[in-house]
PDB file of N, CA and C in Angstrom:
ATOM      1  N   MET A   1      25.405-144.095  95.684  1.00  0.00           N
ATOM      2  CA  MET A   1      26.440-144.449  94.683  1.00  0.00           C
ATOM      3  C   MET A   1      25.672-144.516  93.441  1.00  0.00           C
ATOM      4  N   VAL A   2      26.532-144.113  92.306  1.00  0.00           N
ATOM      5  CA  VAL A   2      25.886-144.247  91.053  1.00  0.00           C
ATOM      6  C   VAL A   2      27.401-145.085  90.242  1.00  0.00           C
ATOM      7  N   GLU A   3      26.828-145.948  89.496  1.00  0.00           N
ATOM      8  CA  GLU A   3      27.918-146.782  88.433  1.00  0.00           C
ATOM      9  C   GLU A   3      27.763-146.256  87.268  1.00  0.00           C
ATOM     10  N   ILE A   4      28.926-145.847  86.675  1.00  0.00           N
ATOM     11  CA  ILE A   4      29.006-145.448  85.386  1.00  0.00           C
ATOM     12  C   ILE A   4      30.078-146.496  84.811  1.00  0.00           C
ATOM     13  N   GLY A   5      29.567-147.335  83.865  1.00  0.00           N
ATOM     14  CA  GLY A   5      30.653-148.116  83.382  1.00  0.00           C
ATOM     15  C   GLY A   5      31.239-148.950  84.540  1.00  0.00           C
ATOM     16  N   HIS A   6      32.567-149.019  84.513  1.00  0.00           N
ATOM     17  CA  HIS A   6      33.243-149.542  85.598  1.00  0.00           C
ATOM     18  C   HIS A   6      33.672-148.522  86.856  1.00  0.00           C
ATOM     19  N   TYR A   7      33.320-147.340  86.812  1.00  0.00           N
ATOM     20  CA  TYR A   7      33.574-146.496  87.695  1.00  0.00           C
ATOM     21  C   TYR A   7      32.390-146.137  88.607  1.00  0.00           C
ATOM     22  N   VAL A   8      32.695-146.080  89.881  1.00  0.00           N
ATOM     23  CA  VAL A   8      31.747-145.762  90.796  1.00  0.00           C
ATOM     24  C   VAL A   8      31.789-144.364  91.355  1.00  0.00           C
ATOM     25  N   MET A   9      30.782-143.547  91.266  1.00  0.00           N
ATOM     26  CA  MET A   9      30.699-142.203  91.758  1.00  0.00           C
ATOM     27  C   MET A   9      30.043-142.113  93.150  1.00  0.00           C
ATOM     28  N   VAL A  10      30.403-141.486  94.099  1.00  0.00           N
ATOM     29  CA  VAL A  10      29.707-141.318  95.401  1.00  0.00           C
ATOM     30  C   VAL A  10      29.119-140.003  95.426  1.00  0.00           C
ATOM     31  N   ARG A  11      27.744-139.914  95.441  1.00  0.00           N
ATOM     32  CA  ARG A  11      27.009-138.748  95.517  1.00  0.00           C
ATOM     33  C   ARG A  11      27.278-138.073  96.701  1.00  0.00           C
ATOM     34  N   LYS A  12      27.421-136.620  96.681  1.00  0.00           N
ATOM     35  CA  LYS A  12      27.529-135.847  98.018  1.00  0.00           C
ATOM     36  C   LYS A  12      25.967-135.704  98.391  1.00  0.00           C
ATOM     37  N   ARG A  13      25.052-135.555  97.696  1.00  0.00           N
ATOM     38  CA  ARG A  13      23.633-135.413  98.178  1.00  0.00           C
ATOM     39  C   ARG A  13      22.948-136.587  97.662  1.00  0.00           C
ATOM     40  N   ASN A  14      22.422-137.392  98.525  1.00  0.00           N
ATOM     41  CA  ASN A  14      21.561-138.623  98.316  1.00  0.00           C
ATOM     42  C   ASN A  14      20.193-138.593  98.308  1.00  0.00           C
ATOM     43  N   TYR A  15      19.548-137.420  98.531  1.00  0.00           N
ATOM     44  CA  TYR A  15      18.139-137.304  98.765  1.00  0.00           C
ATOM     45  C   TYR A  15      17.574-136.419  97.660  1.00  0.00           C
ATOM     46  N   PRO A  16      16.919-137.104  96.547  1.00  0.00           N
ATOM     47  CA  PRO A  16      16.350-136.377  95.609  1.00  0.00           C
ATOM     48  C   PRO A  16      14.841-135.800  96.027  1.00  0.00           C
ATOM     49  N   ILE A  17      14.601-134.639  95.466  1.00  0.00           N
ATOM     50  CA  ILE A  17      13.110-134.248  95.814  1.00  0.00           C
ATOM     51  C   ILE A  17      12.532-133.922  94.485  1.00  0.00           C
ATOM     52  N   THR A  18      11.449-134.164  94.243  1.00  0.00           N
ATOM     53  CA  THR A  18      10.601-133.762  93.297  1.00  0.00           C
ATOM     54  C   THR A  18       9.500-132.755  93.438  1.00  0.00           C
ATOM     55  N   ILE A  19       9.438-131.822  92.634  1.00  0.00           N
ATOM     56  CA  ILE A  19       8.222-130.762  92.790  1.00  0.00           C
ATOM     57  C   ILE A  19       7.751-130.673  91.390  1.00  0.00           C
ATOM     58  N   TRP A  20       6.466-130.099  91.521  1.00  0.00           N
ATOM     59  CA  TRP A  20       5.491-129.952  90.374  1.00  0.00           C
ATOM     60  C   TRP A  20       5.229-128.485  90.197  1.00  0.00           C
ATOM     61  N   LEU A  21       5.445-128.009  88.960  1.00  0.00           N
ATOM     62  CA  LEU A  21       5.188-126.523  88.765  1.00  0.00           C
ATOM     63  C   LEU A  21       4.398-126.545  87.377  1.00  0.00           C
ATOM     64  N   ASP A  22       3.456-125.335  87.450  1.00  0.00           N
ATOM     65  CA  ASP A  22       2.684-125.105  86.181  1.00  0.00           C
ATOM     66  C   ASP A  22       3.640-124.355  85.245  1.00  0.00           C
ATOM     67  N   GLU A  23       2.981-124.142  84.064  1.00  0.00           N
ATOM     68  CA  GLU A  23       3.760-123.625  82.960  1.00  0.00           C
ATOM     69  C   GLU A  23       4.297-122.291  83.495  1.00  0.00           C
ATOM     70  N   LYS A  24       3.494-121.337  83.980  1.00  0.00           N
ATOM     71  CA  LYS A  24       4.062-120.177  84.297  1.00  0.00           C
ATOM     72  C   LYS A  24       5.089-120.046  85.411  1.00  0.00           C
ATOM     73  N   GLU A  25       4.963-120.947  86.486  1.00  0.00           N
ATOM     74  CA  GLU A  25       6.189-121.190  87.551  1.00  0.00           C
ATOM     75  C   GLU A  25       7.292-121.730  86.733  1.00  0.00           C
ATOM     76  N   MET A  26       7.254-122.570  85.930  1.00  0.00           N
ATOM     77  CA  MET A  26       8.557-123.085  85.092  1.00  0.00           C
ATOM     78  C   MET A  26       9.229-122.201  84.245  1.00  0.00           C
ATOM     79  N   ILE A  27       8.381-121.311  83.605  1.00  0.00           N
ATOM     80  CA  ILE A  27       8.991-120.172  82.847  1.00  0.00           C
ATOM     81  C   ILE A  27       9.712-119.302  83.531  1.00  0.00           C
ATOM     82  N   LEU A  28       9.091-118.865  84.899  1.00  0.00           N
ATOM     83  CA  LEU A  28       9.559-118.000  85.834  1.00  0.00           C
ATOM     84  C   LEU A  28      10.834-118.526  86.452  1.00  0.00           C
ATOM     85  N   LEU A  29      10.803-119.761  86.744  1.00  0.00           N
ATOM     86  CA  LEU A  29      12.192-120.447  87.473  1.00  0.00           C
ATOM     87  C   LEU A  29      13.257-120.507  86.279  1.00  0.00           C
ATOM     88  N   LYS A  30      12.892-120.875  84.991  1.00  0.00           N
ATOM     89  CA  LYS A  30      13.903-120.896  84.156  1.00  0.00           C
ATOM     90  C   LYS A  30      14.673-119.471  83.716  1.00  0.00           C
ATOM     91  N   ASP A  31      13.709-118.488  83.979  1.00  0.00           N
ATOM     92  CA  ASP A  31      14.154-117.202  83.640  1.00  0.00           C
ATOM     93  C   ASP A  31      15.090-116.532  84.791  1.00  0.00           C
ATOM     94  N   LYS A  32      14.817-116.857  85.896  1.00  0.00           N
ATOM     95  CA  LYS A  32      15.571-116.555  87.095  1.00  0.00           C
ATOM     96  C   LYS A  32      16.987-117.466  87.141  1.00  0.00           C
ATOM     97  N   VAL A  33      16.982-118.699  86.883  1.00  0.00           N
ATOM     98  CA  VAL A  33      18.056-119.511  86.977  1.00  0.00           C
ATOM     99  C   VAL A  33      18.886-119.116  85.681  1.00  0.00           C
ATOM    100  N   SER A  34      18.453-118.769  84.501  1.00  0.00           N
ATOM    101  CA  SER A  34      19.289-118.134  83.424  1.00  0.00           C
ATOM    102  C   SER A  34      20.119-116.921  83.681  1.00  0.00           C
ATOM    103  N   LYS A  35      19.611-116.212  84.629  1.00  0.00           N
ATOM    104  CA  LYS A  35      20.261-114.993  84.940  1.00  0.00           C
ATOM    105  C   LYS A  35      21.576-115.212  85.925  1.00  0.00           C
ATOM    106  N   THR A  36      21.774-116.390  86.254  1.00  0.00           N
ATOM    107  CA  THR A  36      22.631-116.707  87.274  1.00  0.00           C
ATOM    108  C   THR A  36      23.919-117.797  86.629  1.00  0.00           C
ATOM    109  N   TYR A  37      24.705-118.190  87.248  1.00  0.00           N
ATOM    110  CA  TYR A  37      25.698-119.105  86.515  1.00  0.00           C
ATOM    111  C   TYR A  37      25.319-120.498  87.298  1.00  0.00           C
ATOM    112  N   PHE A  38      24.402-120.626  88.169  1.00  0.00           N
ATOM    113  CA  PHE A  38      24.055-121.728  88.657  1.00  0.00           C
ATOM    114  C   PHE A  38      23.354-122.781  87.999  1.00  0.00           C
ATOM    115  N   CYS A  39      23.273-124.044  88.087  1.00  0.00           N
ATOM    116  CA  CYS A  39      22.268-125.084  87.381  1.00  0.00           C
ATOM    117  C   CYS A  39      21.027-124.862  88.357  1.00  0.00           C
ATOM    118  N   ARG A  40      19.928-125.428  87.741  1.00  0.00           N
ATOM    119  CA  ARG A  40      18.593-125.584  88.405  1.00  0.00           C
ATOM    120  C   ARG A  40      18.866-125.943  89.805  1.00  0.00           C
ATOM    121  N   SER A  41      19.444-127.051  89.970  1.00  0.00           N
ATOM    122  CA  SER A  41      19.402-127.774  91.257  1.00  0.00           C
ATOM    123  C   SER A  41      20.027-126.913  92.244  1.00  0.00           C
ATOM    124  N   GLU A  42      21.034-126.267  91.911  1.00  0.00           N
ATOM    125  CA  GLU A  42      21.897-125.445  92.847  1.00  0.00           C
ATOM    126  C   GLU A  42      21.229-124.229  93.206  1.00  0.00           C
ATOM    127  N   TYR A  43      20.388-123.563  92.328  1.00  0.00           N
ATOM    128  CA  TYR A  43      19.638-122.637  92.244  1.00  0.00           C
ATOM    129  C   TYR A  43      18.346-122.635  93.326  1.00  0.00           C
ATOM    130  N   ILE A  44      17.988-123.843  93.029  1.00  0.00           N
ATOM    131  CA  ILE A  44      16.650-124.348  94.069  1.00  0.00           C
ATOM    132  C   ILE A  44      17.142-124.496  95.297  1.00  0.00           C
ATOM    133  N   ARG A  45      18.422-125.319  95.307  1.00  0.00           N
ATOM    134  CA  ARG A  45      18.914-125.604  96.639  1.00  0.00           C
ATOM    135  C   ARG A  45      19.261-124.285  97.471  1.00  0.00           C
ATOM    136  N   LYS A  46      19.963-123.279  96.915  1.00  0.00           N
ATOM    137  CA  LYS A  46      20.325-122.045  97.479  1.00  0.00           C
ATOM    138  C   LYS A  46      18.996-121.237  97.993  1.00  0.00           C
ATOM    139  N   CYS A  47      17.937-121.302  97.005  1.00  0.00           N
ATOM    140  CA  CYS A  47      16.721-120.683  97.534  1.00  0.00           C
ATOM    141  C   CYS A  47      16.052-121.187  98.791  1.00  0.00           C
ATOM    142  N   SER A  48      15.972-122.608  98.732  1.00  0.00           N
ATOM    143  CA  SER A  48      15.295-123.315  99.834  1.00  0.00           C
ATOM    144  C   SER A  48      16.069-123.100 101.109  1.00  0.00           C
ATOM    145  N   LEU A  49      17.437-122.903 100.998  1.00  0.00           N
ATOM    146  CA  LEU A  49      18.310-122.883 102.400  1.00  0.00           C
ATOM    147  C   LEU A  49      18.401-121.314 102.700  1.00  0.00           C
ATOM    148  N   GLY A  50      17.723-120.516 102.213  1.00  0.00           N
ATOM    149  CA  GLY A  50      17.668-119.097 102.325  1.00  0.00           C
ATOM    150  C   GLY A  50      19.095-118.190 102.158  1.00  0.00           C
ATOM    151  N   LYS A  51      19.857-118.844 101.076  1.00  0.00           N
ATOM    152  CA  LYS A  51      21.161-118.189 100.944  1.00  0.00           C
ATOM    153  C   LYS A  51      20.936-117.134  99.844  1.00  0.00           C
ATOM    154  N   ASP A  52      21.633-116.038  99.886  1.00  0.00           N
ATOM    155  CA  ASP A  52      21.754-114.857  99.059  1.00  0.00           C
ATOM    156  C   ASP A  52      22.086-115.337  97.694  1.00  0.00           C
ATOM    157  N   ILE A  53      21.375-114.746  96.741  1.00  0.00           N
ATOM    158  CA  ILE A  53      21.457-115.178  95.320  1.00  0.00           C
ATOM    159  C   ILE A  53      21.768-113.644  94.530  1.00  0.00           C
ATOM    160  N   LYS A  54      23.164-113.400  94.186  1.00  0.00           N
ATOM    161  CA  LYS A  54      23.161-112.156  93.587  1.00  0.00           C
ATOM    162  C   LYS A  54      23.372-112.504  92.058  1.00  0.00           C
ATOM    163  N   VAL A  55      22.723-111.445  91.559  1.00  0.00           N
ATOM    164  CA  VAL A  55      22.764-111.678  89.957  1.00  0.00           C
ATOM    165  C   VAL A  55      23.829-110.430  89.336  1.00  0.00           C
ATOM    166  N   VAL A  56      24.780-110.887  88.903  1.00  0.00           N
ATOM    167  CA  VAL A  56      25.789-109.647  88.225  1.00  0.00           C
ATOM    168  C   VAL A  56      25.542-110.057  86.794  1.00  0.00           C
ATOM    169  N   PRO A  57      25.029-108.702  86.039  1.00  0.00           N
ATOM    170  CA  PRO A  57      24.725-108.783  84.804  1.00  0.00           C
ATOM    171  C   PRO A  57      25.923-108.875  84.074  1.00  0.00           C
ATOM    172  N   GLY A  58      25.971-109.958  83.124  1.00  0.00           N
ATOM    173  CA  GLY A  58      27.187-110.304  82.183  1.00  0.00           C
ATOM    174  C   GLY A  58      27.948-111.351  82.727  1.00  0.00           C
ATOM    175  N   ILE A  59      27.902-111.756  83.839  1.00  0.00           N
ATOM    176  CA  ILE A  59      28.703-112.849  84.510  1.00  0.00           C
ATOM    177  C   ILE A  59      28.653-114.127  83.666  1.00  0.00           C
ATOM    178  N   ARG A  60      27.547-114.379  83.235  1.00  0.00           N
ATOM    179  CA  ARG A  60      27.582-115.829  82.390  1.00  0.00           C
ATOM    180  C   ARG A  60      28.327-115.837  81.182  1.00  0.00           C
ATOM    181  N   GLU A  61      28.254-114.697  80.353  1.00  0.00           N
ATOM    182  CA  GLU A  61      29.077-114.447  79.327  1.00  0.00           C
ATOM    183  C   GLU A  61      30.583-114.481  79.712  1.00  0.00           C
ATOM    184  N   LEU A  62      30.738-113.748  80.764  1.00  0.00           N
ATOM    185  CA  LEU A  62      32.220-113.769  81.076  1.00  0.00           C
ATOM    186  C   LEU A  62      32.794-115.091  81.372  1.00  0.00           C
ATOM    187  N   ILE A  63      31.941-115.966  82.305  1.00  0.00           N
ATOM    188  CA  ILE A  63      32.196-117.296  82.503  1.00  0.00           C
ATOM    189  C   ILE A  63      32.448-118.293  81.172  1.00  0.00           C
ATOM    190  N   ILE A  64      31.607-118.040  80.248  1.00  0.00           N
ATOM    191  CA  ILE A  64      31.909-118.689  79.046  1.00  0.00           C
ATOM    192  C   ILE A  64      33.036-118.336  78.298  1.00  0.00           C
ATOM    193  N   GLU A  65      33.359-117.048  78.336  1.00  0.00           N
ATOM    194  CA  GLU A  65      34.513-116.520  77.650  1.00  0.00           C
ATOM    195  C   GLU A  65      35.903-117.055  78.362  1.00  0.00           C
ATOM    196  N   ILE A  66      35.948-117.184  79.603  1.00  0.00           N
ATOM    197  CA  ILE A  66      37.036-117.312  80.325  1.00  0.00           C
ATOM    198  C   ILE A  66      37.199-119.127  79.954  1.00  0.00           C
ATOM    199  N   LYS A  67      36.077-119.864  80.015  1.00  0.00           N
ATOM    200  CA  LYS A  67      36.127-121.288  79.707  1.00  0.00           C
ATOM    201  C   LYS A  67      36.830-121.477  78.369  1.00  0.00           C
ATOM    202  N   ARG A  68      36.407-120.704  77.389  1.00  0.00           N
ATOM    203  CA  ARG A  68      36.826-120.775  75.983  1.00  0.00           C
ATOM    204  C   ARG A  68      38.224-120.546  75.893  1.00  0.00           C
ATOM    205  N   ILE A  69      38.762-119.470  76.590  1.00  0.00           N
ATOM    206  CA  ILE A  69      40.166-119.137  76.726  1.00  0.00           C
ATOM    207  C   ILE A  69      40.935-120.360  77.418  1.00  0.00           C
ATOM    208  N   GLY A  70      40.416-120.818  78.412  1.00  0.00           N
ATOM    209  CA  GLY A  70      40.901-121.949  79.075  1.00  0.00           C
ATOM    210  C   GLY A  70      41.168-123.320  78.047  1.00  0.00           C
ATOM    211  N   ASN A  71      40.003-123.498  77.139  1.00  0.00           N
ATOM    212  CA  ASN A  71      40.047-124.715  76.336  1.00  0.00           C
ATOM    213  C   ASN A  71      41.258-124.435  75.088  1.00  0.00           C
ATOM    214  N   SER A  72      41.375-123.083  74.697  1.00  0.00           N
ATOM    215  CA  SER A  72      42.303-122.786  73.794  1.00  0.00           C
ATOM    216  C   SER A  72      43.725-122.872  74.357  1.00  0.00           C
ATOM    217  N   LEU A  73      43.895-122.559  75.741  1.00  0.00           N
ATOM    218  CA  LEU A  73      45.398-122.847  76.364  1.00  0.00           C
ATOM    219  C   LEU A  73      45.466-124.335  76.346  1.00  0.00           C
ATOM    220  N   ASP A  74      44.536-125.065  76.713  1.00  0.00           N
ATOM    221  CA  ASP A  74      44.737-126.602  76.794  1.00  0.00           C
ATOM    222  C   ASP A  74      45.180-127.194  75.540  1.00  0.00           C
ATOM    223  N   LYS A  75      44.642-126.677  74.402  1.00  0.00           N
ATOM    224  CA  LYS A  75      44.861-127.125  73.169  1.00  0.00           C
ATOM    225  C   LYS A  75      46.342-126.944  72.669  1.00  0.00           C
ATOM    226  N   ILE A  76      46.926-125.625  73.303  1.00  0.00           N
ATOM    227  CA  ILE A  76      48.204-125.519  72.976  1.00  0.00           C
ATOM    228  C   ILE A  76      49.160-126.018  73.983  1.00  0.00           C
ATOM    229  N   THR A  77      48.767-125.972  75.370  1.00  0.00           N
ATOM    230  CA  THR A  77      49.747-126.639  76.293  1.00  0.00           C
ATOM    231  C   THR A  77      50.013-128.184  76.138  1.00  0.00           C
ATOM    232  N   SER A  78      49.094-129.047  75.828  1.00  0.00           N
ATOM    233  CA  SER A  78      49.112-130.291  75.636  1.00  0.00           C
ATOM    234  C   SER A  78      50.350-130.793  74.576  1.00  0.00           C
ATOM    235  N   PRO A  79      50.180-130.171  73.305  1.00  0.00           N
ATOM    236  CA  PRO A  79      51.080-130.681  72.373  1.00  0.00           C
ATOM    237  C   PRO A  79      52.617-129.752  72.890  1.00  0.00           C
ATOM    238  N   VAL A  80      52.620-128.901  73.353  1.00  0.00           N
ATOM    239  CA  VAL A  80      53.821-128.291  73.881  1.00  0.00           C
ATOM    240  C   VAL A  80      54.541-129.166  75.024  1.00  0.00           C
ATOM    241  N   ASN A  81      53.728-129.638  75.898  1.00  0.00           N
ATOM    242  CA  ASN A  81      54.122-130.616  76.987  1.00  0.00           C
ATOM    243  C   ASN A  81      54.745-131.937  76.240  1.00  0.00           C
ATOM    244  N   CYS A  82      54.061-132.291  75.296  1.00  0.00           N
ATOM    245  CA  CYS A  82      54.483-133.585  74.712  1.00  0.00           C
ATOM    246  C   CYS A  82      55.757-133.431  73.625  1.00  0.00           C
ATOM    247  N   GLY A  83      56.041-132.119  73.376  1.00  0.00           N
ATOM    248  CA  GLY A  83      57.176-131.864  72.598  1.00  0.00           C
ATOM    249  C   GLY A  83      56.667-131.855  71.065  1.00  0.00           C
ATOM    250  N   THR A  84      55.509-131.948  70.643  1.00  0.00           N
ATOM    251  CA  THR A  84      55.148-131.830  69.283  1.00  0.00           C
ATOM    252  C   THR A  84      54.918-130.611  68.925  1.00  0.00           C
ATOM    253  N   LEU A  85      54.916-129.585  69.607  1.00  0.00           N
ATOM    254  CA  LEU A  85      54.531-128.361  69.314  1.00  0.00           C
ATOM    255  C   LEU A  85      55.532-127.262  69.814  1.00  0.00           C
ATOM    256  N   THR A  86      56.178-126.397  68.916  1.00  0.00           N
ATOM    257  CA  THR A  86      57.379-125.565  69.638  1.00  0.00           C
ATOM    258  C   THR A  86      56.996-124.267  69.225  1.00  0.00           C
ATOM    259  N   VAL A  87      56.210-123.945  68.047  1.00  0.00           N
ATOM    260  CA  VAL A  87      56.172-122.385  67.736  1.00  0.00           C
ATOM    261  C   VAL A  87      54.448-122.256  67.949  1.00  0.00           C
ATOM    262  N   VAL A  88      54.394-121.295  68.915  1.00  0.00           N
ATOM    263  CA  VAL A  88      52.904-120.922  69.433  1.00  0.00           C
ATOM    264  C   VAL A  88      52.731-119.429  69.396  1.00  0.00           C
ATOM    265  N   GLY A  89      53.550-118.703  68.883  1.00  0.00           N
ATOM    266  CA  GLY A  89      53.538-117.060  68.893  1.00  0.00           C
ATOM    267  C   GLY A  89      52.204-116.482  68.406  1.00  0.00           C
ATOM    268  N   ASP A  90      51.559-116.982  67.231  1.00  0.00           N
ATOM    269  CA  ASP A  90      50.288-116.521  66.845  1.00  0.00           C
ATOM    270  C   ASP A  90      49.211-116.908  67.831  1.00  0.00           C
ATOM    271  N   ASN A  91      49.341-118.101  68.302  1.00  0.00           N
ATOM    272  CA  ASN A  91      48.175-118.565  69.168  1.00  0.00           C
ATOM    273  C   ASN A  91      48.236-117.935  70.477  1.00  0.00           C
ATOM    274  N   LEU A  92      49.363-117.650  70.982  1.00  0.00           N
ATOM    275  CA  LEU A  92      49.601-117.069  72.242  1.00  0.00           C
ATOM    276  C   LEU A  92      49.117-115.457  72.132  1.00  0.00           C
ATOM    277  N   GLU A  93      49.458-114.771  70.859  1.00  0.00           N
ATOM    278  CA  GLU A  93      48.952-113.458  70.757  1.00  0.00           C
ATOM    279  C   GLU A  93      47.362-113.471  70.868  1.00  0.00           C
ATOM    280  N   SER A  94      46.832-114.340  70.091  1.00  0.00           N
ATOM    281  CA  SER A  94      45.325-114.362  70.154  1.00  0.00           C
ATOM    282  C   SER A  94      44.766-114.667  71.550  1.00  0.00           C
ATOM    283  N   ILE A  95      45.357-115.574  72.182  1.00  0.00           N
ATOM    284  CA  ILE A  95      44.970-115.828  73.477  1.00  0.00           C
ATOM    285  C   ILE A  95      45.206-114.630  74.544  1.00  0.00           C
ATOM    286  N   LYS A  96      46.235-114.005  74.308  1.00  0.00           N
ATOM    287  CA  LYS A  96      46.624-112.575  75.042  1.00  0.00           C
ATOM    288  C   LYS A  96      45.414-111.799  75.013  1.00  0.00           C
ATOM    289  N   GLU A  97      45.102-111.504  73.649  1.00  0.00           N
ATOM    290  CA  GLU A  97      43.919-110.690  73.292  1.00  0.00           C
ATOM    291  C   GLU A  97      42.673-111.028  73.996  1.00  0.00           C
ATOM    292  N   ASP A  98      42.296-112.365  73.890  1.00  0.00           N
ATOM    293  CA  ASP A  98      41.185-112.635  74.426  1.00  0.00           C
ATOM    294  C   ASP A  98      41.223-112.520  76.069  1.00  0.00           C
ATOM    295  N   LEU A  99      42.348-112.817  76.578  1.00  0.00           N
ATOM    296  CA  LEU A  99      42.256-112.386  78.082  1.00  0.00           C
ATOM    297  C   LEU A  99      42.176-111.016  78.420  1.00  0.00           C
ATOM    298  N   LYS A 100      42.745-110.228  77.528  1.00  0.00           N
ATOM    299  CA  LYS A 100      42.570-108.631  77.726  1.00  0.00           C
ATOM    300  C   LYS A 100      40.937-108.375  77.665  1.00  0.00           C
ATOM    301  N   ASN A 101      40.460-109.046  76.804  1.00  0.00           N
ATOM    302  CA  ASN A 101      39.025-108.804  76.621  1.00  0.00           C
ATOM    303  C   ASN A 101      38.107-109.358  77.852  1.00  0.00           C
ATOM    304  N   ALA A 102      38.622-110.534  78.170  1.00  0.00           N
ATOM    305  CA  ALA A 102      37.866-110.988  79.365  1.00  0.00           C
ATOM    306  C   ALA A 102      38.126-110.192  80.659  1.00  0.00           C
ATOM    307  N   TRP A 103      39.190-109.644  80.865  1.00  0.00           N
ATOM    308  CA  TRP A 103      39.563-108.865  82.032  1.00  0.00           C
ATOM    309  C   TRP A 103      38.675-107.624  82.051  1.00  0.00           C
ATOM    310  N   SER A 104      38.438-106.987  80.728  1.00  0.00           N
ATOM    311  CA  SER A 104      37.593-105.907  80.593  1.00  0.00           C
ATOM    312  C   SER A 104      36.314-106.029  80.828  1.00  0.00           C
ATOM    313  N   MET A 105      35.797-107.398  80.476  1.00  0.00           N
ATOM    314  CA  MET A 105      34.439-107.839  80.884  1.00  0.00           C
ATOM    315  C   MET A 105      34.129-108.007  82.266  1.00  0.00           C
ATOM    316  N   LEU A 106      35.209-108.595  82.947  1.00  0.00           N
ATOM    317  CA  LEU A 106      35.221-108.811  84.424  1.00  0.00           C
ATOM    318  C   LEU A 106      35.122-107.420  85.197  1.00  0.00           C
ATOM    319  N   ALA A 107      35.940-106.201  84.756  1.00  0.00           N
ATOM    320  CA  ALA A 107      35.916-104.958  85.218  1.00  0.00           C
ATOM    321  C   ALA A 107      34.593-104.225  85.000  1.00  0.00           C
ATOM    322  N   VAL A 108      33.872-104.606  84.123  1.00  0.00           N
ATOM    323  CA  VAL A 108      32.632-104.085  83.854  1.00  0.00           C
ATOM    324  C   VAL A 108      31.521-104.602  84.854  1.00  0.00           C
ATOM    325  N   ALA A 109      31.800-106.103  84.738  1.00  0.00           N
ATOM    326  CA  ALA A 109      30.873-106.723  85.712  1.00  0.00           C
ATOM    327  C   ALA A 109      30.963-106.560  87.211  1.00  0.00           C
ATOM    328  N   MET A 110      32.159-106.139  87.639  1.00  0.00           N
ATOM    329  CA  MET A 110      32.517-105.915  88.989  1.00  0.00           C
ATOM    330  C   MET A 110      31.913-104.361  89.268  1.00  0.00           C
ATOM    331  N   LYS A 111      31.929-103.579  88.367  1.00  0.00           N
ATOM    332  CA  LYS A 111      31.287-102.265  88.688  1.00  0.00           C
ATOM    333  C   LYS A 111      29.883-102.278  88.963  1.00  0.00           C
ATOM    334  N   LYS A 112      29.151-103.246  88.412  1.00  0.00           N
ATOM    335  CA  LYS A 112      27.812-103.455  88.478  1.00  0.00           C
ATOM    336  C   LYS A 112      27.431-104.022  89.908  1.00  0.00           C
ATOM    337  N   ILE A 113      28.368-104.600  90.710  1.00  0.00           N
ATOM    338  CA  ILE A 113      27.956-105.203  92.143  1.00  0.00           C
ATOM    339  C   ILE A 113      27.845-103.900  92.922  1.00  0.00           C
TER     340      ILE A 113
END
C-alpha cells in the first residue's frame, strides 16, 4: 500500500526485485525497451515470465499520435459539455485529419506484423 497525500493506492505487485547491470547490459536493455511500448518493468516482467514480445516498427509513434489526438478531443469536449463552447468546426476538421493520418500509420504498422 502506498500513501500519496490523503489517497491510498493498493499495489497489484508487492515484491520489488533489484538487479545489477553493467553499462553494456544497461544500454542493450534500454535499446530493447525503447523499441516496444512497454515500460522497463513491464518489459523485464514479460521477459522473465517467458511471454512473447513482438516489436512492431512504428507502433510507439502511433501510440503517441493517438494519445495526442485524444488530448485534443478532451480539450474540445470538456468546454462543449459545460456549454462554454459551441463552434468547433475548425478544430474538428483538424482532428479528423489527424485521425485519418493515425489510421494510415496503423495500416502500415499492421502490414509489418
